[in-house]
Tab-separated table of C-alpha atoms and ligand atoms in Angstrom:
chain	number	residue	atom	x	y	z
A	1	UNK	CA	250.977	185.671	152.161
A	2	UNK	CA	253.911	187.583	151.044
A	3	UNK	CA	256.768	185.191	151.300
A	4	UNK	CA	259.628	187.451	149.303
A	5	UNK	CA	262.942	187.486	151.286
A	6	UNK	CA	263.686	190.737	153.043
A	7	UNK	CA	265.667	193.404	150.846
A	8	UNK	CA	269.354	193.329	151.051
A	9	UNK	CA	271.120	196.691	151.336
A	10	UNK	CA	273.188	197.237	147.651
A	11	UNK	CA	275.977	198.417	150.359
A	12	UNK	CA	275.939	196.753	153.098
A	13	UNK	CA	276.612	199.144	156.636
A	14	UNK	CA	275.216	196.900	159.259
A	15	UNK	CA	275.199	193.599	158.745
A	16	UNK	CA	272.980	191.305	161.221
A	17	UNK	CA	275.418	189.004	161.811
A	18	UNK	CA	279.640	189.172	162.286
A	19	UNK	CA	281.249	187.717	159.519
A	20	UNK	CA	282.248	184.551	160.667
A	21	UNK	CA	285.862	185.265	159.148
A	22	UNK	CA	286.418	187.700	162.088
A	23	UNK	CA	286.553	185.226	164.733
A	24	UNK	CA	289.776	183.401	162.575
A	25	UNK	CA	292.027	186.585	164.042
A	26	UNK	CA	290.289	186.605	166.837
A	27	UNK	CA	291.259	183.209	167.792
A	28	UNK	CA	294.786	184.166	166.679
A	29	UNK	CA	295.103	186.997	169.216
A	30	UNK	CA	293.434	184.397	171.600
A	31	UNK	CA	296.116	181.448	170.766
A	32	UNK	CA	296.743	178.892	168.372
A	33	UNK	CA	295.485	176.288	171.055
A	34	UNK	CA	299.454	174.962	171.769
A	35	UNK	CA	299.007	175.298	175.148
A	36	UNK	CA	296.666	172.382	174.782
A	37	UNK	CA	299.106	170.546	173.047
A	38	UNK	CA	297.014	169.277	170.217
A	39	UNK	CA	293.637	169.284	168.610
A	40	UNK	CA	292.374	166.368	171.331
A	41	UNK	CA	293.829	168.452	174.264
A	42	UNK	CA	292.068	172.008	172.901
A	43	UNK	CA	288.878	169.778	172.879
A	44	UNK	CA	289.376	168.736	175.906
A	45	UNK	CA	289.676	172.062	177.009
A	46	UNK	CA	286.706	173.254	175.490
A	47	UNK	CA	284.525	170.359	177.377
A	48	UNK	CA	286.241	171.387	180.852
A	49	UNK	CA	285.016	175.261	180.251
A	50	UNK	CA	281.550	174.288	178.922
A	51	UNK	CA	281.331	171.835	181.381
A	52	UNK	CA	281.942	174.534	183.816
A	53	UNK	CA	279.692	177.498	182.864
A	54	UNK	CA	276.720	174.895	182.352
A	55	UNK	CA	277.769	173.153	185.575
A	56	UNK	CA	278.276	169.662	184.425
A	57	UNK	CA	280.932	167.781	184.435
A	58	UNK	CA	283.387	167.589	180.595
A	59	UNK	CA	282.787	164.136	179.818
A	60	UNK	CA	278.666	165.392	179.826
A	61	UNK	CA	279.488	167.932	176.917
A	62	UNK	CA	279.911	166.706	173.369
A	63	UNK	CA	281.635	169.202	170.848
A	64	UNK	CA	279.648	168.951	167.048
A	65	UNK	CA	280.039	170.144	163.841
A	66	UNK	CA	277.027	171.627	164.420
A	67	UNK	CA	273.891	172.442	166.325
A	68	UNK	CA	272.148	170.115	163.827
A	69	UNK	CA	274.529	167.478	164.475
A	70	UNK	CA	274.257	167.627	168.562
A	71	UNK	CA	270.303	167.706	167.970
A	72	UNK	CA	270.544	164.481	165.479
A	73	UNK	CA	272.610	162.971	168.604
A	74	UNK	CA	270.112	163.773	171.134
A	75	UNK	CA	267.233	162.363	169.287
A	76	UNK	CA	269.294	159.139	167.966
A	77	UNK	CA	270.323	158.533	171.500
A	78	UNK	CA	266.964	158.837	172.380
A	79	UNK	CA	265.981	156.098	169.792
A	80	UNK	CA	268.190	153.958	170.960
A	81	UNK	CA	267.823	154.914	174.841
A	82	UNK	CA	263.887	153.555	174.092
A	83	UNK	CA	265.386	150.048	172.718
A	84	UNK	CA	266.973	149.560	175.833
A	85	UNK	CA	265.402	147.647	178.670
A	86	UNK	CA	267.669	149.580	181.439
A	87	UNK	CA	266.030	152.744	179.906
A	88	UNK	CA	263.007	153.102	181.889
A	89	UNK	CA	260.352	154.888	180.782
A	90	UNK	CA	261.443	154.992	178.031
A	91	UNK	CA	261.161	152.265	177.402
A	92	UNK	CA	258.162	150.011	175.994
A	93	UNK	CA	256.173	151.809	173.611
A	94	UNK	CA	256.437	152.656	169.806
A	95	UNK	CA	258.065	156.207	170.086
A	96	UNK	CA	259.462	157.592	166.712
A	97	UNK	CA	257.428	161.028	166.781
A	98	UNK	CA	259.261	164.335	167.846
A	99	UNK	CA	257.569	167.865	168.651
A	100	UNK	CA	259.260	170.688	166.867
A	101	UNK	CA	258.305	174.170	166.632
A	102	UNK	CA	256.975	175.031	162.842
A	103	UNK	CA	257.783	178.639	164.025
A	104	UNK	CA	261.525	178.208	163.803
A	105	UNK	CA	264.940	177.399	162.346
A	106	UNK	CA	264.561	174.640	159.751
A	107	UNK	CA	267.635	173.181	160.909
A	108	UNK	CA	265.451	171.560	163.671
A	109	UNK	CA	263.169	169.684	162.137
A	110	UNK	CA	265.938	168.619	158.927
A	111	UNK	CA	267.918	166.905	162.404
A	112	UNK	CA	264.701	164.771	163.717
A	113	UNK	CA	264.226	163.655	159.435
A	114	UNK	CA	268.402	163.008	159.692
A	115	UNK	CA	267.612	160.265	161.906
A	116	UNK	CA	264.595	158.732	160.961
A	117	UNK	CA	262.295	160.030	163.237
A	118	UNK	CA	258.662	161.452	162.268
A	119	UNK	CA	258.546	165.580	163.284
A	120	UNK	CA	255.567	166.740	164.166
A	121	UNK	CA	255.011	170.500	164.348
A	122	UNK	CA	253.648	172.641	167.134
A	123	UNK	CA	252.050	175.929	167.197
A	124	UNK	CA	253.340	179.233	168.950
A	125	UNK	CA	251.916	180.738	172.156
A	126	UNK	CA	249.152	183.505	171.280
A	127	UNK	CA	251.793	186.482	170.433
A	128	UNK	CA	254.898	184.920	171.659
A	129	UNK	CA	257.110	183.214	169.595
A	130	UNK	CA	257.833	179.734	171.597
A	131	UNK	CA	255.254	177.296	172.400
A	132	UNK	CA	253.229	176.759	175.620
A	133	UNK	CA	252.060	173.944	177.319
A	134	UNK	CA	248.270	174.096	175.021
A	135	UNK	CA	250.355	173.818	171.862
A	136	UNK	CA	252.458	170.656	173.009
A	137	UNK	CA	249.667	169.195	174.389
A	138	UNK	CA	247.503	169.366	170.754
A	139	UNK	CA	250.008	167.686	168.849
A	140	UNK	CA	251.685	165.549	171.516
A	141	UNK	CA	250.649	161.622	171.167
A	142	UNK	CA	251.374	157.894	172.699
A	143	UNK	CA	254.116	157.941	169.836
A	144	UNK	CA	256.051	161.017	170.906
A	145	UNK	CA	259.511	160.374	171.734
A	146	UNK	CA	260.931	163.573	172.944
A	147	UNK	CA	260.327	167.648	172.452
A	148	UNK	CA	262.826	170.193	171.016
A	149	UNK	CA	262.088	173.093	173.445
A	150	UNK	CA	264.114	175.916	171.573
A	151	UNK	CA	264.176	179.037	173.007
A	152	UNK	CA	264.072	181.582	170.267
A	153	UNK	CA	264.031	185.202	169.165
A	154	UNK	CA	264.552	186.578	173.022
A	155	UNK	CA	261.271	184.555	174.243
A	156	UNK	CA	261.835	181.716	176.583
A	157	UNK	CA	259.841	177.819	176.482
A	158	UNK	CA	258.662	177.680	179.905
A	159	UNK	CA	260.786	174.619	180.877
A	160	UNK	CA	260.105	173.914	184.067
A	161	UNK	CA	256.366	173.445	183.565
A	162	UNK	CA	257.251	171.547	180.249
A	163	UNK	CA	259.655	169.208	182.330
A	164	UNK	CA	256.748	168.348	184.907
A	165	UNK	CA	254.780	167.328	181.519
A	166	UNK	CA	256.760	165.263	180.021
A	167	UNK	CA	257.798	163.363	182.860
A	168	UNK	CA	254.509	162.235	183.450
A	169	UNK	CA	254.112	161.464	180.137
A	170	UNK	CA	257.274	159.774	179.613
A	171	UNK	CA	257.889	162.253	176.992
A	172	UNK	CA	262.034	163.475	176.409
A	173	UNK	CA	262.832	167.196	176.523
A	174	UNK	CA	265.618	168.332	174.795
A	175	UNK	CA	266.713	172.411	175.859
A	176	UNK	CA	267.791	173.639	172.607
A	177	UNK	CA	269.454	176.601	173.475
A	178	UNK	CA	270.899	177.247	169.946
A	179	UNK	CA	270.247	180.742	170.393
A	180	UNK	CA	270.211	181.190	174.340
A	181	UNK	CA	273.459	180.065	175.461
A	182	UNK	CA	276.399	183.247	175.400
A	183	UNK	CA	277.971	181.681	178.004
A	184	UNK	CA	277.151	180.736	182.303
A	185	UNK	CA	273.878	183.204	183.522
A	186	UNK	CA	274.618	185.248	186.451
A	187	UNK	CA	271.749	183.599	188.152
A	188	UNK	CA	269.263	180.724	187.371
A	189	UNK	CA	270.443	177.475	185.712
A	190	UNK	CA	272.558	177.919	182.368
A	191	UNK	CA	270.490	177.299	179.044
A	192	UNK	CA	271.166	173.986	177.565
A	193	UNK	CA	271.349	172.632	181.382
A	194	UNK	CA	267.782	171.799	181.075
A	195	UNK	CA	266.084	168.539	179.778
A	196	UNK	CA	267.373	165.002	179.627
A	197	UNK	CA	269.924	166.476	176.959
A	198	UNK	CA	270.648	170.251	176.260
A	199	UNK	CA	271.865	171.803	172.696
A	200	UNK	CA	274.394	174.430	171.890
A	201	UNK	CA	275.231	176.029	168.494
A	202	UNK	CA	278.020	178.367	167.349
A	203	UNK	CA	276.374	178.810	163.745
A	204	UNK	CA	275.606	181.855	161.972
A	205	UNK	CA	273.295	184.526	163.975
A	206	UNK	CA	274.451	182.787	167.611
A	207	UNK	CA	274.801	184.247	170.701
A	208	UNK	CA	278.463	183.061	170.514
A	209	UNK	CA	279.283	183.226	166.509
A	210	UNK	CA	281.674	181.439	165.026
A	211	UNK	CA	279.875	180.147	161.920
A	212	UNK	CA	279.744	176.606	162.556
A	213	UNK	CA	280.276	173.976	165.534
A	214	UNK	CA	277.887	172.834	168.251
A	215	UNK	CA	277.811	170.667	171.186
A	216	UNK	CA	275.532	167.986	172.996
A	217	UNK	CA	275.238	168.613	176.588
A	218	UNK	CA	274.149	164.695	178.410
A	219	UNK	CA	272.392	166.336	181.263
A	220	UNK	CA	270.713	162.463	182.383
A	221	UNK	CA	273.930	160.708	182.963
A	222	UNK	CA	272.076	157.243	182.369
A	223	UNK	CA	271.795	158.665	178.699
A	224	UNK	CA	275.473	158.839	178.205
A	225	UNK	CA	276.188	155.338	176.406
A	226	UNK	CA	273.367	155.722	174.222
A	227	UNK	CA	274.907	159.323	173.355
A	228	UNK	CA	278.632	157.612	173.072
A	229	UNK	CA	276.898	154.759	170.461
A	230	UNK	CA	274.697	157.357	168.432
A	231	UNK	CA	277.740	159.508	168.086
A	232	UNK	CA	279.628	156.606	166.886
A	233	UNK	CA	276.876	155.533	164.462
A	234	UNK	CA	275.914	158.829	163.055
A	235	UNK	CA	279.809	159.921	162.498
A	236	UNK	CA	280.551	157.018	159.918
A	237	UNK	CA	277.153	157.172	158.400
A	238	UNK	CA	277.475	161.487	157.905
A	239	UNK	CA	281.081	160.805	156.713
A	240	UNK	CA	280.421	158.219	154.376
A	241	UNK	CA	277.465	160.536	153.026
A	242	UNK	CA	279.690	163.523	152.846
A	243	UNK	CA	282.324	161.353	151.035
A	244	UNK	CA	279.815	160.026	148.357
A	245	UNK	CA	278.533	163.584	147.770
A	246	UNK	CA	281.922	164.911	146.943
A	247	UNK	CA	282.546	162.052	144.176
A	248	UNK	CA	279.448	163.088	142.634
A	249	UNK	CA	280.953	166.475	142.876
A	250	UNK	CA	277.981	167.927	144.399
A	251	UNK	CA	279.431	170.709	146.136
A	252	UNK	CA	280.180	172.329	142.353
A	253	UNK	CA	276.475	173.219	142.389
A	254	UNK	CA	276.202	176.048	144.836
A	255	UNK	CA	272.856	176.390	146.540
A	256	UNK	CA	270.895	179.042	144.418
A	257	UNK	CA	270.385	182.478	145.952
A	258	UNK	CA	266.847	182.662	146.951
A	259	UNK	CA	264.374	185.286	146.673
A	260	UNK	CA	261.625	183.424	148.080
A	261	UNK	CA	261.624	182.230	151.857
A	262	UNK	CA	259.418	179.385	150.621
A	263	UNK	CA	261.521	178.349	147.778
A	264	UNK	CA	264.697	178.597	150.386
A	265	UNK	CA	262.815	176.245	152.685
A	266	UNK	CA	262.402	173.804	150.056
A	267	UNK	CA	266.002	173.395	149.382
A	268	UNK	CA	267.194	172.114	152.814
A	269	UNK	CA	270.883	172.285	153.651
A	270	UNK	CA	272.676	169.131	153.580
A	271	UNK	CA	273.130	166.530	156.627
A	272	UNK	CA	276.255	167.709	159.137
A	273	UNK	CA	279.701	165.841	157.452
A	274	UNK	CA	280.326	164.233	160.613
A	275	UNK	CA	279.672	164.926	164.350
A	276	UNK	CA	282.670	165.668	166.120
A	277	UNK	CA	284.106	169.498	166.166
A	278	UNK	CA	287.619	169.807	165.266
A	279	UNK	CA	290.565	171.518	166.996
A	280	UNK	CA	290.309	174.748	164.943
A	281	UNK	CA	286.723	175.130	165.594
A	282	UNK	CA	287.332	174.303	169.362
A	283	UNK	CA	289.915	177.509	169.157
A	284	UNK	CA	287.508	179.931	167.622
A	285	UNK	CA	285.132	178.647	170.219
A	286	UNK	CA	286.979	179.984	172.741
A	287	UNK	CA	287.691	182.976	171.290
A	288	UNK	CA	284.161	184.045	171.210
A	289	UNK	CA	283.691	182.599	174.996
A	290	UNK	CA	285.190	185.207	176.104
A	291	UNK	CA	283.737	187.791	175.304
A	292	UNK	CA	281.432	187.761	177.966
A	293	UNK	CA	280.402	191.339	177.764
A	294	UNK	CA	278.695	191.045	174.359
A	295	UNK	CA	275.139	190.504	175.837
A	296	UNK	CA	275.038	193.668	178.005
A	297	UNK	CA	276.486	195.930	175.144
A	298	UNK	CA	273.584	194.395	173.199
A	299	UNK	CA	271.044	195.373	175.876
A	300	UNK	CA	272.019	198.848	175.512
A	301	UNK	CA	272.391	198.941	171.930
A	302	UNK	CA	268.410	197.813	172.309
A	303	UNK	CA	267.679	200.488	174.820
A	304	UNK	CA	269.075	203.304	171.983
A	305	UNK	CA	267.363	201.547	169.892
A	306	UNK	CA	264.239	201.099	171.147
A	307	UNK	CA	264.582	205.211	172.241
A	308	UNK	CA	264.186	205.526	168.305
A	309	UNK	CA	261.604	203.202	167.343
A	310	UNK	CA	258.749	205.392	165.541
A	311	UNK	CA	255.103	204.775	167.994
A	312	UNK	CA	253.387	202.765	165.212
A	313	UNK	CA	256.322	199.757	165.352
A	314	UNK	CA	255.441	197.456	168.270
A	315	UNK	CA	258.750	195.863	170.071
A	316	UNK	CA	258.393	192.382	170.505
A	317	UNK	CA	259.158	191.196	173.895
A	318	UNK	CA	262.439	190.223	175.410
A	319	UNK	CA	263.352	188.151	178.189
A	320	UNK	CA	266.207	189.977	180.050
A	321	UNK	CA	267.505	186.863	181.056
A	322	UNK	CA	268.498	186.134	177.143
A	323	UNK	CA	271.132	186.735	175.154
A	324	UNK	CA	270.200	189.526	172.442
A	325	UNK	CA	270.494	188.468	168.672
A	326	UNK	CA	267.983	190.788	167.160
A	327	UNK	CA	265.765	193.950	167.615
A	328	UNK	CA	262.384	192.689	166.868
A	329	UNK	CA	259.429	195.061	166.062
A	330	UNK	CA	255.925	194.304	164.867
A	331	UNK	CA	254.707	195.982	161.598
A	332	UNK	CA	251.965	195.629	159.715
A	333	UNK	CA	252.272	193.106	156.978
A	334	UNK	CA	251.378	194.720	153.885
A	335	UNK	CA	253.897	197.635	154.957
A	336	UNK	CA	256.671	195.015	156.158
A	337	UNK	CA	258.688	194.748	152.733
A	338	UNK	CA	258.806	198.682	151.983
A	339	UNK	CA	259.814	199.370	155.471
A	340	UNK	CA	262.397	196.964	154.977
A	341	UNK	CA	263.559	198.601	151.604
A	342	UNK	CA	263.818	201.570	153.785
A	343	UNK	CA	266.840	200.181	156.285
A	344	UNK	CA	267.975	198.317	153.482
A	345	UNK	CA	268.534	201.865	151.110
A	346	UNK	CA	270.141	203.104	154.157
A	347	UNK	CA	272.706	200.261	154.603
A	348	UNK	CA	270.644	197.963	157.170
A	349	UNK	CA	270.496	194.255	156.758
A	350	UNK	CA	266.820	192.858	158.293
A	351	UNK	CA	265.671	189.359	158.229
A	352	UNK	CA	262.397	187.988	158.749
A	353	UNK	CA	263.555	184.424	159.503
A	354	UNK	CA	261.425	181.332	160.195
A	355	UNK	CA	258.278	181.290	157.745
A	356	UNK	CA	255.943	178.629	159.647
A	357	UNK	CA	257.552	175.433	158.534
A	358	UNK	CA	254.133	174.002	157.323
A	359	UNK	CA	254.053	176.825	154.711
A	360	UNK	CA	256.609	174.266	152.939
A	361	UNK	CA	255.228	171.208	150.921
A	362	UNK	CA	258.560	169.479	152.265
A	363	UNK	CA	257.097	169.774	155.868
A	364	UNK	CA	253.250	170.573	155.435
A	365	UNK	CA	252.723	166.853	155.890
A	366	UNK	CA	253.927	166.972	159.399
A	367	UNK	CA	251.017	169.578	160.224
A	368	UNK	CA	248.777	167.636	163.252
A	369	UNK	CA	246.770	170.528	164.348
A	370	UNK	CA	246.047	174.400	163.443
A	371	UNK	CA	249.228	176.618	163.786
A	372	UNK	CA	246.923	179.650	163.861
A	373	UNK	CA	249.742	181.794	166.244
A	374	UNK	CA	252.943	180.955	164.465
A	375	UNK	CA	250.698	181.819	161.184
A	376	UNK	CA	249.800	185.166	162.603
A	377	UNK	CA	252.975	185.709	163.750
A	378	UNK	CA	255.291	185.633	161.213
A	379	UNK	CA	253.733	187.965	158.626
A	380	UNK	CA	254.579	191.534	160.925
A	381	UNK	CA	258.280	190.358	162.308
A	382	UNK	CA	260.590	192.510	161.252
A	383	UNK	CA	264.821	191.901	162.843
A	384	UNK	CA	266.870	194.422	163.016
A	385	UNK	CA	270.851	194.310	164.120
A	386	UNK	CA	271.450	194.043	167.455
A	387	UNK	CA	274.721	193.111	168.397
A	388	UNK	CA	277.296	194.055	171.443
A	389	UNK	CA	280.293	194.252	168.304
A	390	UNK	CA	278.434	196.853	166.874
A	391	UNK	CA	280.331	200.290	166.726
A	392	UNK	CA	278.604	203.627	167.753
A	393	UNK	CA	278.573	204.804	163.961
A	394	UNK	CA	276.722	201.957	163.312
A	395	UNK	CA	274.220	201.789	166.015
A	396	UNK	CA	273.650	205.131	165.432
A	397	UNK	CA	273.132	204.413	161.510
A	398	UNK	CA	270.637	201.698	162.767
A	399	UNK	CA	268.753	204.454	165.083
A	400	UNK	CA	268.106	206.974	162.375
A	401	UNK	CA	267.424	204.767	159.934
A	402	UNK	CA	264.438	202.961	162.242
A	403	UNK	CA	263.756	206.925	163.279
A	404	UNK	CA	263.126	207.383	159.358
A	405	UNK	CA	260.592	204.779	159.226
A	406	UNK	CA	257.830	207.840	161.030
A	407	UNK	CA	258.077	209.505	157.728
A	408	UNK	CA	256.778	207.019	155.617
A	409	UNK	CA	253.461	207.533	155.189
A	410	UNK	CA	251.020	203.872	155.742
A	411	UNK	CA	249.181	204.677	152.512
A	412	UNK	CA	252.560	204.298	150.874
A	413	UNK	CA	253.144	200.819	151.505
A	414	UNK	CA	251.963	198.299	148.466
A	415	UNK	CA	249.706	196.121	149.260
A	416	UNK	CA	250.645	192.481	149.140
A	417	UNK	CA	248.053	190.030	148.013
B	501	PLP	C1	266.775	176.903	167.836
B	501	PLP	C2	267.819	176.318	166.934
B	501	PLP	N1	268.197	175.035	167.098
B	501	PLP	C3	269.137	174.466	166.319
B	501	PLP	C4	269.749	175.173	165.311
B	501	PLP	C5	270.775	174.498	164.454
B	501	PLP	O1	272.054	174.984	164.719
B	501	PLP	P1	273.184	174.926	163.587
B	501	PLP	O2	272.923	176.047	162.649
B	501	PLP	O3	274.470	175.081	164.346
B	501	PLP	O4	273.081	173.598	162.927
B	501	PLP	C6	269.398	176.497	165.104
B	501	PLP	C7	270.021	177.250	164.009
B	501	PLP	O5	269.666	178.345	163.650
B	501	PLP	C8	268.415	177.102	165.933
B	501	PLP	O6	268.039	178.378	165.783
């Protein structure tokens, strides 16, 4: 398998994802969060608006560092949720296992080995790129604790009929909507609303962007104290981590620059450096809350896109109902890297993201059955920008340059071992 990282354009015309730097005078034309009063009150503030579009109350929404750190959370509340006699059915068993998608952002299965617990990796859907009900079931066990049900790439984990699952089998979902949640749905219950606990990021590549921060949502009130005493616990332990790290001056050695997806997965980033979000963050947070219109100008951008997209390129599917981060289209593998060299000569950032986690020796052990459709998947993804904040130069630039892609010929493409 050909595991070299996409091409990066030598000038960069459309990037996939906003720097991150944008939303700092953003937030500025937004406020400096005064009218809160102070860091605490623009928290606050955040929770009540959250709290609102997900339709829970703010004391049920936790503001993070990261989406890492709210997942960590979940799962440590969870483990201590099961110690607890008044937990129910939770209650009882040895449960330390957690299902995780191997087809997906490595950040996921890095927060369930944060806490302690043992991942264990799931397979795709034939041709979709979330699991089903089959692929839980293979790998699920009298040791599994709870389920990260992430939502990913526009394609949606069929909750409901994963909810009726678990329940029976005593089994925690958590609705990671890292990358489904841009804010309240006009119908249908908000992503991250879902589960026993829900997750939201603002990371890189999110529906709502501002390069870091995240937040827990406690959507089974009876889990709250267990969330309140894991966030306690995990805060001192990250910060004393993060503390020790900078004495050994760790952060003087940069991460290298990959060329390798594999190698990249091997070289995890470190745990979050503590879990609460701070003021600032809370600010930029905002910021990029409102701009509510950003998924419809995305679904257009896809329709011009998709208007240009030479016959041979399959689109992957896209729910409607989710927020747009990419334009995915299927290509065949050996041609994927010189199409990509393509956009990439013509100023286009593409990504590839999420080699199968079990490709990695770091996670490989975690493999409990075949992951034939996140294996077959991977190798023809190709992501193209996507994005509402796009202008019409570049959208356009996009178009042509995906219109381009006819004239290269099949027999061109190298062959990749
Ligand atoms: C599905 C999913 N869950 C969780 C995360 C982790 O979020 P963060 O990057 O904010 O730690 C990501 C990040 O890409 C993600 O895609």
């Amino acid at each position: 398998m050909d595991t070299r990282y996409n091409p990066y354009p030598r000038e960069l015309a459309v990037p996939l994802c906003r720097p991150p730097a944008l939303a700092i005078d953003q937030a500025l034309a937004f406020g400096d969060g005064s009218e809160h009063g102070s860091a605490r009150g623009t928290l606050r503030a955040l929770r009540d608006e959250l709290g609102r579009q997900l339709g829970r109350e703010p004391e049920r929404v936790v503001p993070t560092t990261s989406g890492r750190a709210a997942l960590s959370l979940a799962l440590h509340a969870l483990s201590l949720a099961k110690l607890d006699a008044s937990a129910g059915a939770l209650q009882g068993r040895r449960r330390d296992e957690v299902i995780v998608p191997s087809f997906g952002c490595p950040q996921v299965i890095e927060a369930v080995l944060d806490v302690g617990l043992t991942p264990v990796l799931c397979d795709t859907a034939p041709d979709r790129a979330v699991p089903d009900l089959a692929a839980i079931e293979a790998v699920a066990s009298e040791r599994s604790l709870a389920l990260v049900a992430a939502s990913v790439l526009g394609e949606r984990v069929d909750l409901e009929a994963v909810e009726a699952w678990a329940e029976a089998a005593g089994v925690a979902v958590i609705d990671d909507a890292a990358q489904a949640f841009a804010g309240a749905p006009k119908s249908g219950r908000c992503p991250g609303a879902g589960g026993q606990l829900g997750v939201l990021s603002f990371g890189r590549h999110k529906p709502v962007c501002v390069g870091e921060g995240g937040a827990l949502v406690v959507n089974a009130p009876a889990l709250a104290p267990f969330v309140q005493a894991a966030r306690e616990q995990l805060d001192i332990r990250w910060r004393r981590a993060a503390f020790a790290r900078a004495r050994a001056d760790e952060p003087a050695t940069p991460r290298p620059w990959f060329t390798d997806v594999a190698d990249a997965l091997a070289h995890p980033l470190p745990p979050p450096y503590a879990a609460d979000m701070d003021g600032a963050t809370a600010v930029r947070v905002f910021a990029r809350l409102a701009e509510t219109d950003e998924p419809e100008l995305a679904a257009r951008v896809a329709e011009r896109l998709a208007a240009r997209t030479p016959a041979r390129l399959r689109l992957r599917p896209h729910d409607p109902a989710l927020p747009r981060l990419y334009f995915a289209v299927e290509v065949p593998p050996s041609e994927r890297h010189v199409l990509a060299g393509s956009l990439a000569a013509a100023g286009v950032e593409t990504s590839w993201l999420y080699l199968p986690l079990h490709h990695s020796p770091r996670y490989a052990g975690y493999t409990r059955a075949p992951l034939i459709h996140a294996e077959a998947l991977w190798p023809k993804l190709l992501l193209l920008p996507c994005r509402g904040w796009l202008s019409p130069a570049q959208v356009e630039r996009v178009a042509e340059a995906l219109a381009s892609l006819a004239q290269l010929e099949p027999a061109s493409a190298e062959v990749q071992p």
